[in-house]
mmCIF file of C-alpha atoms and ligand atoms in Angstrom:
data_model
loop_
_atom_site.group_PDB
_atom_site.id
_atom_site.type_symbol
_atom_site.label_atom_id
_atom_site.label_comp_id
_atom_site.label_asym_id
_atom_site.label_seq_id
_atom_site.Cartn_x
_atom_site.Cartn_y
_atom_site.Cartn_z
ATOM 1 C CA UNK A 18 -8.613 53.953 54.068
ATOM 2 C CA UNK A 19 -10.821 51.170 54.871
ATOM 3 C CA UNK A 20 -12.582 50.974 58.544
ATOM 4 C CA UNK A 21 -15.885 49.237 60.000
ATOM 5 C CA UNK A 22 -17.366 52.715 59.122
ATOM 6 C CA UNK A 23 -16.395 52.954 55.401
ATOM 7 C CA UNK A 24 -17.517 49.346 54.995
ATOM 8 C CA UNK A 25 -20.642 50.255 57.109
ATOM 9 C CA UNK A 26 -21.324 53.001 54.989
ATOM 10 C CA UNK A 27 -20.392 52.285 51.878
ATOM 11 C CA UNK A 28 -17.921 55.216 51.352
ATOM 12 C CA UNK A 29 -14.415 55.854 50.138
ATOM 13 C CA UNK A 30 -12.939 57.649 53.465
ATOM 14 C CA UNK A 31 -14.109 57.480 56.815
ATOM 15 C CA UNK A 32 -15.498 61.277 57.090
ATOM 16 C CA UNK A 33 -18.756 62.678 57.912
ATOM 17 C CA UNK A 34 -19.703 66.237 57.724
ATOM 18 C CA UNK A 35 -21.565 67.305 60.286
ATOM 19 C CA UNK A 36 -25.292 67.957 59.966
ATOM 20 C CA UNK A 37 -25.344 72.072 60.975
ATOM 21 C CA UNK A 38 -28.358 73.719 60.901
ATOM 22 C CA UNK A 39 -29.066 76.123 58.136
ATOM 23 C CA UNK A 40 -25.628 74.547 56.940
ATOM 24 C CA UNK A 41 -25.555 71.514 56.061
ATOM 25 C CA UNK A 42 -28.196 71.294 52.654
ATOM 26 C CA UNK A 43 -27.688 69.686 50.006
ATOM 27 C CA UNK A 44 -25.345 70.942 47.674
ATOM 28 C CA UNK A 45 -22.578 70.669 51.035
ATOM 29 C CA UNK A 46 -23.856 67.036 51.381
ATOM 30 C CA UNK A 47 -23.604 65.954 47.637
ATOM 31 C CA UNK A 48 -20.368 67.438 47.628
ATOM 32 C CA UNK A 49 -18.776 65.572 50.231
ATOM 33 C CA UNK A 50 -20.219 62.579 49.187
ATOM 34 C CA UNK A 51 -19.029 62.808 45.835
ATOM 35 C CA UNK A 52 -15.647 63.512 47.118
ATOM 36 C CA UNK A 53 -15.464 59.976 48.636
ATOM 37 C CA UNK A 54 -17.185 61.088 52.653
ATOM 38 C CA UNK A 55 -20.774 60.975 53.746
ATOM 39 C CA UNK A 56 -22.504 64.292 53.042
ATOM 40 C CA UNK A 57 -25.253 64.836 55.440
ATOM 41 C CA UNK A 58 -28.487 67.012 55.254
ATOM 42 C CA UNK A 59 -29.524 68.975 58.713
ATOM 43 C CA UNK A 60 -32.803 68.746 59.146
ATOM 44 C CA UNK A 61 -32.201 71.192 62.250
ATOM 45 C CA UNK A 62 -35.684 72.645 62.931
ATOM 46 C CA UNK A 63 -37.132 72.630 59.252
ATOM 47 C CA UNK A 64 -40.222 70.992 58.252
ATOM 48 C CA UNK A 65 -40.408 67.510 56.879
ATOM 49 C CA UNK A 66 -40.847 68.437 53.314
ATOM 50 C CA UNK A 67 -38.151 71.005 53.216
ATOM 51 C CA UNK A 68 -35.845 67.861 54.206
ATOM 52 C CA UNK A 69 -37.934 65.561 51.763
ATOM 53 C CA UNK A 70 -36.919 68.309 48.985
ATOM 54 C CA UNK A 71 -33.022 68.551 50.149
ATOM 55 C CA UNK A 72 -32.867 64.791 49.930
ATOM 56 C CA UNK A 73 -34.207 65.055 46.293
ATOM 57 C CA UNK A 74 -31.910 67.579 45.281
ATOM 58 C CA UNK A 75 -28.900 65.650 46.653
ATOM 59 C CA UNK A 76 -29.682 62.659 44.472
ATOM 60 C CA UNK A 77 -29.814 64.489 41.367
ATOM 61 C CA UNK A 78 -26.346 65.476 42.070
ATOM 62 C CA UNK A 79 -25.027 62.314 43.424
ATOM 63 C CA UNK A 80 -25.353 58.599 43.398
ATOM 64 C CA UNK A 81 -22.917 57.976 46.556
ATOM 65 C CA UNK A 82 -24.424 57.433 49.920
ATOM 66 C CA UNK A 83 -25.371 60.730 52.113
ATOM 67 C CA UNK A 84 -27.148 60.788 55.182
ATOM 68 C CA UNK A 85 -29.698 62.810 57.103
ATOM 69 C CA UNK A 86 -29.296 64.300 60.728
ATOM 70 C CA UNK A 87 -32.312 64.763 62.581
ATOM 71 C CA UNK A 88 -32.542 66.967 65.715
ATOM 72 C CA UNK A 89 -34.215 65.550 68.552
ATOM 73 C CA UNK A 90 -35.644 68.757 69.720
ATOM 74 C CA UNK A 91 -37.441 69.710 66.657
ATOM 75 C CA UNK A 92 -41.101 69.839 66.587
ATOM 76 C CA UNK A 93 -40.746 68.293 63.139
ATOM 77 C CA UNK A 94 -38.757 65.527 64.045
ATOM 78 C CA UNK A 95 -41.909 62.828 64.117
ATOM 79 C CA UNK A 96 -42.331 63.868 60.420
ATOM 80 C CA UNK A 97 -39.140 63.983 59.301
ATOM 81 C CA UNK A 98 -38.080 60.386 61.266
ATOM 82 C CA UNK A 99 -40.545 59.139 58.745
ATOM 83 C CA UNK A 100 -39.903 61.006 55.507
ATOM 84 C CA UNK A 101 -36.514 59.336 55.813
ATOM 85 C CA UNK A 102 -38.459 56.027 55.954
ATOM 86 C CA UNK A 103 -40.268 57.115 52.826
ATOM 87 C CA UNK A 104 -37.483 58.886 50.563
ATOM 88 C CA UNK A 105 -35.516 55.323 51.323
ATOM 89 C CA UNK A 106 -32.365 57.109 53.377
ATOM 90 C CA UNK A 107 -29.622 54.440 53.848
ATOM 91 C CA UNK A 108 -27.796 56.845 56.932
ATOM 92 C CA UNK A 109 -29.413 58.328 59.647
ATOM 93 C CA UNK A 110 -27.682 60.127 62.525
ATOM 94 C CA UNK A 111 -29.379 61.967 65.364
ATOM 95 C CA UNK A 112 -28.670 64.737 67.626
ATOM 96 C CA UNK A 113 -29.962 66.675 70.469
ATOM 97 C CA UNK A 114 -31.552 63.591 71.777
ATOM 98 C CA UNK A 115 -31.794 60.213 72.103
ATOM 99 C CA UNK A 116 -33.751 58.709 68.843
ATOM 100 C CA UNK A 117 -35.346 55.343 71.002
ATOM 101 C CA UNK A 118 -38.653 55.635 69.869
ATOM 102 C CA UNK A 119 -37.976 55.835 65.854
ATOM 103 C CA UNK A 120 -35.044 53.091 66.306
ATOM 104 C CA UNK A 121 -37.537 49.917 65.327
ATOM 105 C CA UNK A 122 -39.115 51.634 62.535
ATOM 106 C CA UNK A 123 -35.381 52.791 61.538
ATOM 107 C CA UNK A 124 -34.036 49.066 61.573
ATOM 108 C CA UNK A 125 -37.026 47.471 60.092
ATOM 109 C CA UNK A 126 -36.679 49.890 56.965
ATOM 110 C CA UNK A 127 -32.612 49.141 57.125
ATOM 111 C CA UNK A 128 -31.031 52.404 58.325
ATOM 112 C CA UNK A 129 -28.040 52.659 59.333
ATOM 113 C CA UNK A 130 -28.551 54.612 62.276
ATOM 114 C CA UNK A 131 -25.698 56.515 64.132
ATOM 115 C CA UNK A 132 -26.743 58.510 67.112
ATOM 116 C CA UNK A 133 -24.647 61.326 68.202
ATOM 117 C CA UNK A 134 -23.954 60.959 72.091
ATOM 118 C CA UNK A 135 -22.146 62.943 74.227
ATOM 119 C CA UNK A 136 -21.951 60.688 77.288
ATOM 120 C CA UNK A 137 -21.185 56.864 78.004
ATOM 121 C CA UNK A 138 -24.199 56.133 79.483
ATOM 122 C CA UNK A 139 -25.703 57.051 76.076
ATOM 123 C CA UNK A 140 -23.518 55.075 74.054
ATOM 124 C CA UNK A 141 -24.204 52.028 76.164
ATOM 125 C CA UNK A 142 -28.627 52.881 75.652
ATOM 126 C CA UNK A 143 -27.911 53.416 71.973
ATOM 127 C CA UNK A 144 -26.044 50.445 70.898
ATOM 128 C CA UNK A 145 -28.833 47.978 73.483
ATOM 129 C CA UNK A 146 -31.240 49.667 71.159
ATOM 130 C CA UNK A 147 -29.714 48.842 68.222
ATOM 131 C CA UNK A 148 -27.191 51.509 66.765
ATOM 132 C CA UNK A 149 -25.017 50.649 64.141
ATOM 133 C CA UNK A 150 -22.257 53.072 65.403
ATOM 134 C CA UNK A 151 -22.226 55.948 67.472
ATOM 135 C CA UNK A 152 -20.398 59.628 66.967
ATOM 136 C CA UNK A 153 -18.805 60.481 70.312
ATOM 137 C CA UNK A 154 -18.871 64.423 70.253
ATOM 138 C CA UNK A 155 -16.962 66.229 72.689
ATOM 139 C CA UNK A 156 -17.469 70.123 73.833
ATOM 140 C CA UNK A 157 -14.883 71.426 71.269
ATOM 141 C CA UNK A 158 -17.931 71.343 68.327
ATOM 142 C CA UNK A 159 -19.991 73.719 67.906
ATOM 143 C CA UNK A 160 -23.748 74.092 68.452
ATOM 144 C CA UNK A 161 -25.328 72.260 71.117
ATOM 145 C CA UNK A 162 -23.101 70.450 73.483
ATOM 146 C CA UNK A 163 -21.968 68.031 76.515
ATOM 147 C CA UNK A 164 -19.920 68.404 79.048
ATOM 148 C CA UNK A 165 -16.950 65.891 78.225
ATOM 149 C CA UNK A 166 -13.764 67.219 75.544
ATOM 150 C CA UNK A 167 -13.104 64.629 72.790
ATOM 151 C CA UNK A 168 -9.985 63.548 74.292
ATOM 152 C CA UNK A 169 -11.583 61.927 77.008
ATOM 153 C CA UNK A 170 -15.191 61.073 75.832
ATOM 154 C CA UNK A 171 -13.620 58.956 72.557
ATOM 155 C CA UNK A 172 -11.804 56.085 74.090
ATOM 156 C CA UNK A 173 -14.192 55.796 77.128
ATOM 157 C CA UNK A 174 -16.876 55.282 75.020
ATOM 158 C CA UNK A 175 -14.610 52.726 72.190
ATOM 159 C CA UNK A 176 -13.845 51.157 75.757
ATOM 160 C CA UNK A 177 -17.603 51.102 76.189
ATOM 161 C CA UNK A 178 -19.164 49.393 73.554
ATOM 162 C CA UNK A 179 -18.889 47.217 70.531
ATOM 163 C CA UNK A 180 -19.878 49.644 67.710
ATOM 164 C CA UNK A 181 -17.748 51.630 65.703
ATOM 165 C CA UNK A 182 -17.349 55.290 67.280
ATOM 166 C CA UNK A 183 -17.026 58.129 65.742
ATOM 167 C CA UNK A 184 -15.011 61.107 66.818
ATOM 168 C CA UNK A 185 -16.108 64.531 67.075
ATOM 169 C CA UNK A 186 -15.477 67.977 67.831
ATOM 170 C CA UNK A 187 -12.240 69.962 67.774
ATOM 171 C CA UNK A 188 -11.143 68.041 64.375
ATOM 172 C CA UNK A 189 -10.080 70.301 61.874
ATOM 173 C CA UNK A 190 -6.742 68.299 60.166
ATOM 174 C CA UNK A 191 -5.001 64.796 59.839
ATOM 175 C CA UNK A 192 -3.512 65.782 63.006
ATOM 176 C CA UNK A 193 -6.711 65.720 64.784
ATOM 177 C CA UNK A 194 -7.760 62.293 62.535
ATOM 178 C CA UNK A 195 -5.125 60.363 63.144
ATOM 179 C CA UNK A 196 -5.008 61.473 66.894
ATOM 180 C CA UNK A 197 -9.152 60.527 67.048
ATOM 181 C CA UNK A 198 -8.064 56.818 65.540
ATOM 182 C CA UNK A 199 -5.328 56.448 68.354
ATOM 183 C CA UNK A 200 -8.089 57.065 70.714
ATOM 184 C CA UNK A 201 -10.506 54.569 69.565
ATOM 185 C CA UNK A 202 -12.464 56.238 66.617
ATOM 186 C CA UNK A 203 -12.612 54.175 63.347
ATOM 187 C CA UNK A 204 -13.691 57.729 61.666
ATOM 188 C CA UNK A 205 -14.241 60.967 62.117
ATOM 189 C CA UNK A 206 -17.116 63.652 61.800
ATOM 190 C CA UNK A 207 -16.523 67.131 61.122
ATOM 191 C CA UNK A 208 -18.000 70.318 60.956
ATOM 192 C CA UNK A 209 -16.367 73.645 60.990
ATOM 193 C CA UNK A 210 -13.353 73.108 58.058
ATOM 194 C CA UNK A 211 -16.606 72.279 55.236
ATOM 195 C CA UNK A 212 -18.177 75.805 56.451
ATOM 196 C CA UNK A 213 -15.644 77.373 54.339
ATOM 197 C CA UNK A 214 -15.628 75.088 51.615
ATOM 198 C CA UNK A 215 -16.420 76.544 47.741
ATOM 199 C CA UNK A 216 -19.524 74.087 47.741
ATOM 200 C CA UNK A 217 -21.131 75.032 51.550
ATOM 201 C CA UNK A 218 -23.532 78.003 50.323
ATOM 202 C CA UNK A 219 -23.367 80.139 54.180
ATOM 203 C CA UNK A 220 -23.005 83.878 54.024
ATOM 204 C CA UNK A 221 -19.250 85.325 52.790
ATOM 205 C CA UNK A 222 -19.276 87.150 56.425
ATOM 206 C CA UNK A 223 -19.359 83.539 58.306
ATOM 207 C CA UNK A 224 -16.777 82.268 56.283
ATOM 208 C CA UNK A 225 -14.835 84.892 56.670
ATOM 209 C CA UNK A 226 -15.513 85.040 60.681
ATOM 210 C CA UNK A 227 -13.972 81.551 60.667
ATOM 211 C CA UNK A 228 -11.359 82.228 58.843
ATOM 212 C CA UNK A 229 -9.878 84.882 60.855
ATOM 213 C CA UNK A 230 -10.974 83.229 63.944
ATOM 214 C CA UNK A 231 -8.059 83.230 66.379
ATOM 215 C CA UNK A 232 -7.740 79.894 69.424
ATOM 216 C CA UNK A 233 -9.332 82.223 72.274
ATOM 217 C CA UNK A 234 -12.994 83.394 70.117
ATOM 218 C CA UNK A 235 -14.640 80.528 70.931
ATOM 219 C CA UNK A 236 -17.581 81.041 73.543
ATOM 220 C CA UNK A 237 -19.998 78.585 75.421
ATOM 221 C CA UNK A 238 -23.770 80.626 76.066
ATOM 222 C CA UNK A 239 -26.545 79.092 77.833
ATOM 223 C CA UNK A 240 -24.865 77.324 80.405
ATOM 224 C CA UNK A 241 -27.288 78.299 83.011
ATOM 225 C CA UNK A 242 -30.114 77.522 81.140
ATOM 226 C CA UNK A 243 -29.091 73.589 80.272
ATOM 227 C CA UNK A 244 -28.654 74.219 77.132
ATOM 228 C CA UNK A 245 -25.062 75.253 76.293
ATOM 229 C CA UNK A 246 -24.460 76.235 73.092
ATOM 230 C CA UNK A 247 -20.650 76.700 71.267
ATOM 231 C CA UNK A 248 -20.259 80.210 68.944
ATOM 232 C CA UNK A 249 -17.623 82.712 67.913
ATOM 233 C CA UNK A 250 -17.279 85.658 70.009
ATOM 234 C CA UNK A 251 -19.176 88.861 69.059
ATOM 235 C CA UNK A 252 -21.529 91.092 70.266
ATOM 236 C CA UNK A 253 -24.329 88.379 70.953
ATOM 237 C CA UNK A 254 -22.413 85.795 72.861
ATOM 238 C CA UNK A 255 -21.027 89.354 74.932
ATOM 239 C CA UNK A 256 -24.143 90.781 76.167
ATOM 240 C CA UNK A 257 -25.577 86.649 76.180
ATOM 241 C CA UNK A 258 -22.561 85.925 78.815
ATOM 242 C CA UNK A 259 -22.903 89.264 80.893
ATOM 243 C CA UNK A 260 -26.741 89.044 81.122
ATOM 244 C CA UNK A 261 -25.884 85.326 82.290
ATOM 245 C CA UNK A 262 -23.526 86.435 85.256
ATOM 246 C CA UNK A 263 -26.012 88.546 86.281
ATOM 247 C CA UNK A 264 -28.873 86.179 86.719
ATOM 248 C CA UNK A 265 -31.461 86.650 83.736
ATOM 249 C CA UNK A 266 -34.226 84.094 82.823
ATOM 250 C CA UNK A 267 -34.750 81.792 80.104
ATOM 251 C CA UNK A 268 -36.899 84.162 78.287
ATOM 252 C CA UNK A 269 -34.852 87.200 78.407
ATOM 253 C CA UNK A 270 -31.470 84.819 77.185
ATOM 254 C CA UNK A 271 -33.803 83.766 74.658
ATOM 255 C CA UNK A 272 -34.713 86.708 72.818
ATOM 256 C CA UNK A 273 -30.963 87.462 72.147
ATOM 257 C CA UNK A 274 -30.620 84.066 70.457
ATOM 258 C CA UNK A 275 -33.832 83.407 68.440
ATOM 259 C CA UNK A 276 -33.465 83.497 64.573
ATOM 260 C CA UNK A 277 -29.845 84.122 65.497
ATOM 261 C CA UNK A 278 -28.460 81.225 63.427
ATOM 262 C CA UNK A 279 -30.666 82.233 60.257
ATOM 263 C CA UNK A 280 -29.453 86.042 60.719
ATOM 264 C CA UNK A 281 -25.843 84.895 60.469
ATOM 265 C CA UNK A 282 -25.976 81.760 58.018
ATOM 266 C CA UNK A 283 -28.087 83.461 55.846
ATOM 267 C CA UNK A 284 -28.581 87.167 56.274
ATOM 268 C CA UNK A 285 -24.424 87.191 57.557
ATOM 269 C CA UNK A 286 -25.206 89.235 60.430
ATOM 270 C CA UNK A 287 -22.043 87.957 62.321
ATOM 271 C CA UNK A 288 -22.069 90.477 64.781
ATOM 272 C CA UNK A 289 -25.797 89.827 66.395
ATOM 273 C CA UNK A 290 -26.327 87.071 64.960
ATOM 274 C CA UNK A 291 -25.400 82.844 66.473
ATOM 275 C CA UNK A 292 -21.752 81.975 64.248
ATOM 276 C CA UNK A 293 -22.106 78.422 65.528
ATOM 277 C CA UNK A 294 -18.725 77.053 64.844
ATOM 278 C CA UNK A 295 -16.193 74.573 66.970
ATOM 279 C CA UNK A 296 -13.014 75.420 68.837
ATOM 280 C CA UNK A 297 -10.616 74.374 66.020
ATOM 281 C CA UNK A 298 -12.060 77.299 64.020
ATOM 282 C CA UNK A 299 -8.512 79.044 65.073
ATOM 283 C CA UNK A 300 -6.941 76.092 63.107
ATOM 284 C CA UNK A 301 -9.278 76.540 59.816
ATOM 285 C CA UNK A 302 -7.284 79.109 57.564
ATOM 286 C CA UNK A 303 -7.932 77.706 53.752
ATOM 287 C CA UNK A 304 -10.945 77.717 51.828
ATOM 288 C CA UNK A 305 -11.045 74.485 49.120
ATOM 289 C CA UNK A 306 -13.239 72.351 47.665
ATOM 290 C CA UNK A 307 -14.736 69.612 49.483
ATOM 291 C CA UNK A 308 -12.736 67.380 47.272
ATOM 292 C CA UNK A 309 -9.894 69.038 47.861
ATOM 293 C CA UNK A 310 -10.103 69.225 51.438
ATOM 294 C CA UNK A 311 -11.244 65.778 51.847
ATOM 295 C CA UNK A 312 -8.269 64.909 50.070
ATOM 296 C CA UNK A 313 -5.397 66.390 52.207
ATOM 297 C CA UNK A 314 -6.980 65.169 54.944
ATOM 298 C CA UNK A 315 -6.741 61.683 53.949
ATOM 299 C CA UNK A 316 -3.312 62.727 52.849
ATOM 300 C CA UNK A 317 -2.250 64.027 56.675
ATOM 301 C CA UNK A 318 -3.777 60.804 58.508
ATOM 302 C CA UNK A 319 -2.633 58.710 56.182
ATOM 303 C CA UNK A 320 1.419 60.016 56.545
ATOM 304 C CA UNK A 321 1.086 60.226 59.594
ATOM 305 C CA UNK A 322 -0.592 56.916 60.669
ATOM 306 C CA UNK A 323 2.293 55.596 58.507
ATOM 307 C CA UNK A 324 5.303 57.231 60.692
ATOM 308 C CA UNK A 325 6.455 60.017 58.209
ATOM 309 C CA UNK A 326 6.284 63.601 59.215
ATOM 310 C CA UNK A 327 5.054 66.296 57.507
ATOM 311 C CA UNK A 328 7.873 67.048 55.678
ATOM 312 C CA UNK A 329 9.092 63.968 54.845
HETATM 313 O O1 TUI B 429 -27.006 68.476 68.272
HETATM 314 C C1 TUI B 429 -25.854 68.846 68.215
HETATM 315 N N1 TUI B 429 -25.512 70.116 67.911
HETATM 316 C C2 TUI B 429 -26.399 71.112 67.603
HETATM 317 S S1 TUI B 429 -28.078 70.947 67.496
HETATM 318 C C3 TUI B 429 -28.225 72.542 67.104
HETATM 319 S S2 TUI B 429 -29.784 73.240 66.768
HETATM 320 C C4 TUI B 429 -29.844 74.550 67.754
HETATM 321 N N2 TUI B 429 -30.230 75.663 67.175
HETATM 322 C C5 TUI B 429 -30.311 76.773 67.866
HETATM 323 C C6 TUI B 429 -29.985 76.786 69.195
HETATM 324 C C7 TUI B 429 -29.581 75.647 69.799
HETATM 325 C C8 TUI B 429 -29.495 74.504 69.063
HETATM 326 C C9 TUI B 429 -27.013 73.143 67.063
HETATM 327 N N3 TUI B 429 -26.013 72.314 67.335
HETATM 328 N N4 TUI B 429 -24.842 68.004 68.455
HETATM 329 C C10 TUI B 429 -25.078 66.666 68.860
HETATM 330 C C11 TUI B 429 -25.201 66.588 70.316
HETATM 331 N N5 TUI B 429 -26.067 65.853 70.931
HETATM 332 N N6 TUI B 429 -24.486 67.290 71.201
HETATM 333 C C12 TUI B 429 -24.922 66.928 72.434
HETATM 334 C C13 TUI B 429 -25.920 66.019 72.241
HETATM 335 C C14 TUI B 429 -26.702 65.341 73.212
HETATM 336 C C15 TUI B 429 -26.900 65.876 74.474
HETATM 337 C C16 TUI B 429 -27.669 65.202 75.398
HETATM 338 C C17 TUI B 429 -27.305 64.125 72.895
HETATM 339 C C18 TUI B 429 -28.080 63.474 73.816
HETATM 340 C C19 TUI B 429 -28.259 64.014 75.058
HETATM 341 O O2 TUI B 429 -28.993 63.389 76.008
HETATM 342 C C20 TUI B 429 -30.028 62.534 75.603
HETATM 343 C C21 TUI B 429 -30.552 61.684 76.702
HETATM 344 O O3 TUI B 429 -31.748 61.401 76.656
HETATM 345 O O4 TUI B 429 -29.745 61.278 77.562
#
């Protein structure tokens, strides 16, 4: 399936997996690459030569082009803007943010760079500034997000500019590909479905939280603060959400969220601890291979792009 973002990119399929934090290392991102997408390495909030040593482990395991996400709110994300630079990344994207001060540095060293926006006004600033493409993420992901759903931010922002964009959030099938194409999208970036992938190394108890996840678990926390963040239901996001109604600070919010996404990545506390997942996690019932998942999906789209149903 050829688009301006598999030629762009240099890859097989138009998919991206998502750059998670404390998810997305490198034997995820080799994976997917391998299997035809773009894997990416999170850089989240790790130091630069933490992200330095993920992208060396990556390219022992593959030759295909991966990527690295930065987050714009890291106090590492000076260093690690230029250990990309250094380690020769073809693909950055960036979230949390927007990434105007690294993008002449970026373009000089010929990065792709694809910001992650979750308005139109962004889109507009990112592709003036040089953007190769941009991933449109609406409020279904999870982790940090906007306000807009993907069904409206998508084809306002393919109305918007020139670039390819990228759909994401609430994608979790070819159902939700080839619907993200009909809006405007020329690929796709996902996040939640490779959480419970063979390859993606996150605690047994996450994958099975996902996996049993029904439509209604999915909470938003931190939307008085400005900083709304997208989990599964459990005893964090319930005492998060009732302190919230009744008025508390920054600080006290904080202390029920800090380390939270370590505790249930890697310690699989699910039940204190931040299961950062999107709202199709209700959809996500199969654990494969990243080949193998990458595969049906292309197999969905590409059946139904062509008119045939599913059991046809
Ligand atoms: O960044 C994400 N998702 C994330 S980052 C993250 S790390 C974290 N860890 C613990 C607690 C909280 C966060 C977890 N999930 N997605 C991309 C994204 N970017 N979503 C929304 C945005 C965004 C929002 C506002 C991008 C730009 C922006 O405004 C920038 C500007 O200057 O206008």
């Amino acid at each position: 399936m050829k688009t301006r973002i598999s030629s762009l990119l240099g890859i097989k399929y138009p998919i991206i997996q998502g750059g998670m934090a404390w998810v997305a290392e490198y034997h995820l991102a080799s994976a997917v690459s391998e299997a035809g997408g773009l894997g990416l390495i999170g850089a989240a909030s790790a130091p630069a030569e933490w992200v330095r040593g993920q992208i060396r482990e990556v390219r022992k395991l593959t030759d295909k082009p991966f990527g690295v996400n930065i987050m714009l709110m890291s106090p590492y994300a000076d260093d690690v803007a230029k250990v990309i630079v250094e380690e020769k990344v073809k693909v950055v994207t960036t979230g949390a943010g927007s990434p105007e001060k690294y993008m002449k540095m970026w373009k000089e060293a010929g990065i792709r760079v694809i910001p992650v926006i979750a308005s139109v006004a962004l889109a507009k600033r990112m592709e003036k500034c040089g953007a190769d493409a941009v991933v449109a993420e609406g409020c279904e992901a999870g982790g940090h997000i906007g306000e807009s759903t993907t069904m409206t931010l998508v084809p306002q922002a393919a109305d918007a500019v020139e670039i390819p964009v990228i759909a994401a959030g609430g994608i979790g099938d070819g159902r939700g590909i080839a619907a993200a194409f009909m809006l405007g999208a020329e690929g796709v970036q996902m996040g939640t479905h490779f959480v419970v992938t063979d390859e993606c190394q996150v605690h047994e108890n996450y994958k099975e939280r996902i996996l049993k996840a029904k439509d209604i678990d999915s909470r938003v926390t931190g939307r008085t603060t400005g900083h709304p963040v997208r989990a599964l239901r459990n005893d964090m996001t319930k005492q998060y959400l009732e302190l919230e109604n009744k008025g508390a600070g920054f600080e006290e919010l904080e202390q029920l969220t800090l380390g939270g996404l370590r505790r249930a990545v890697v310690d699989g506390d699910v039940k204190t601890g931040s299961v950062m997942a999107g709202q199709i996690a209700g959809l996500v019932k199969e654990r494969m291979s990243c080949r193998a998942l990458i595969e049906k999906l292309m197999k969905e789209t590409k059946d139904l792009l062509e008119g045939r149903m599913a059991d046809e």
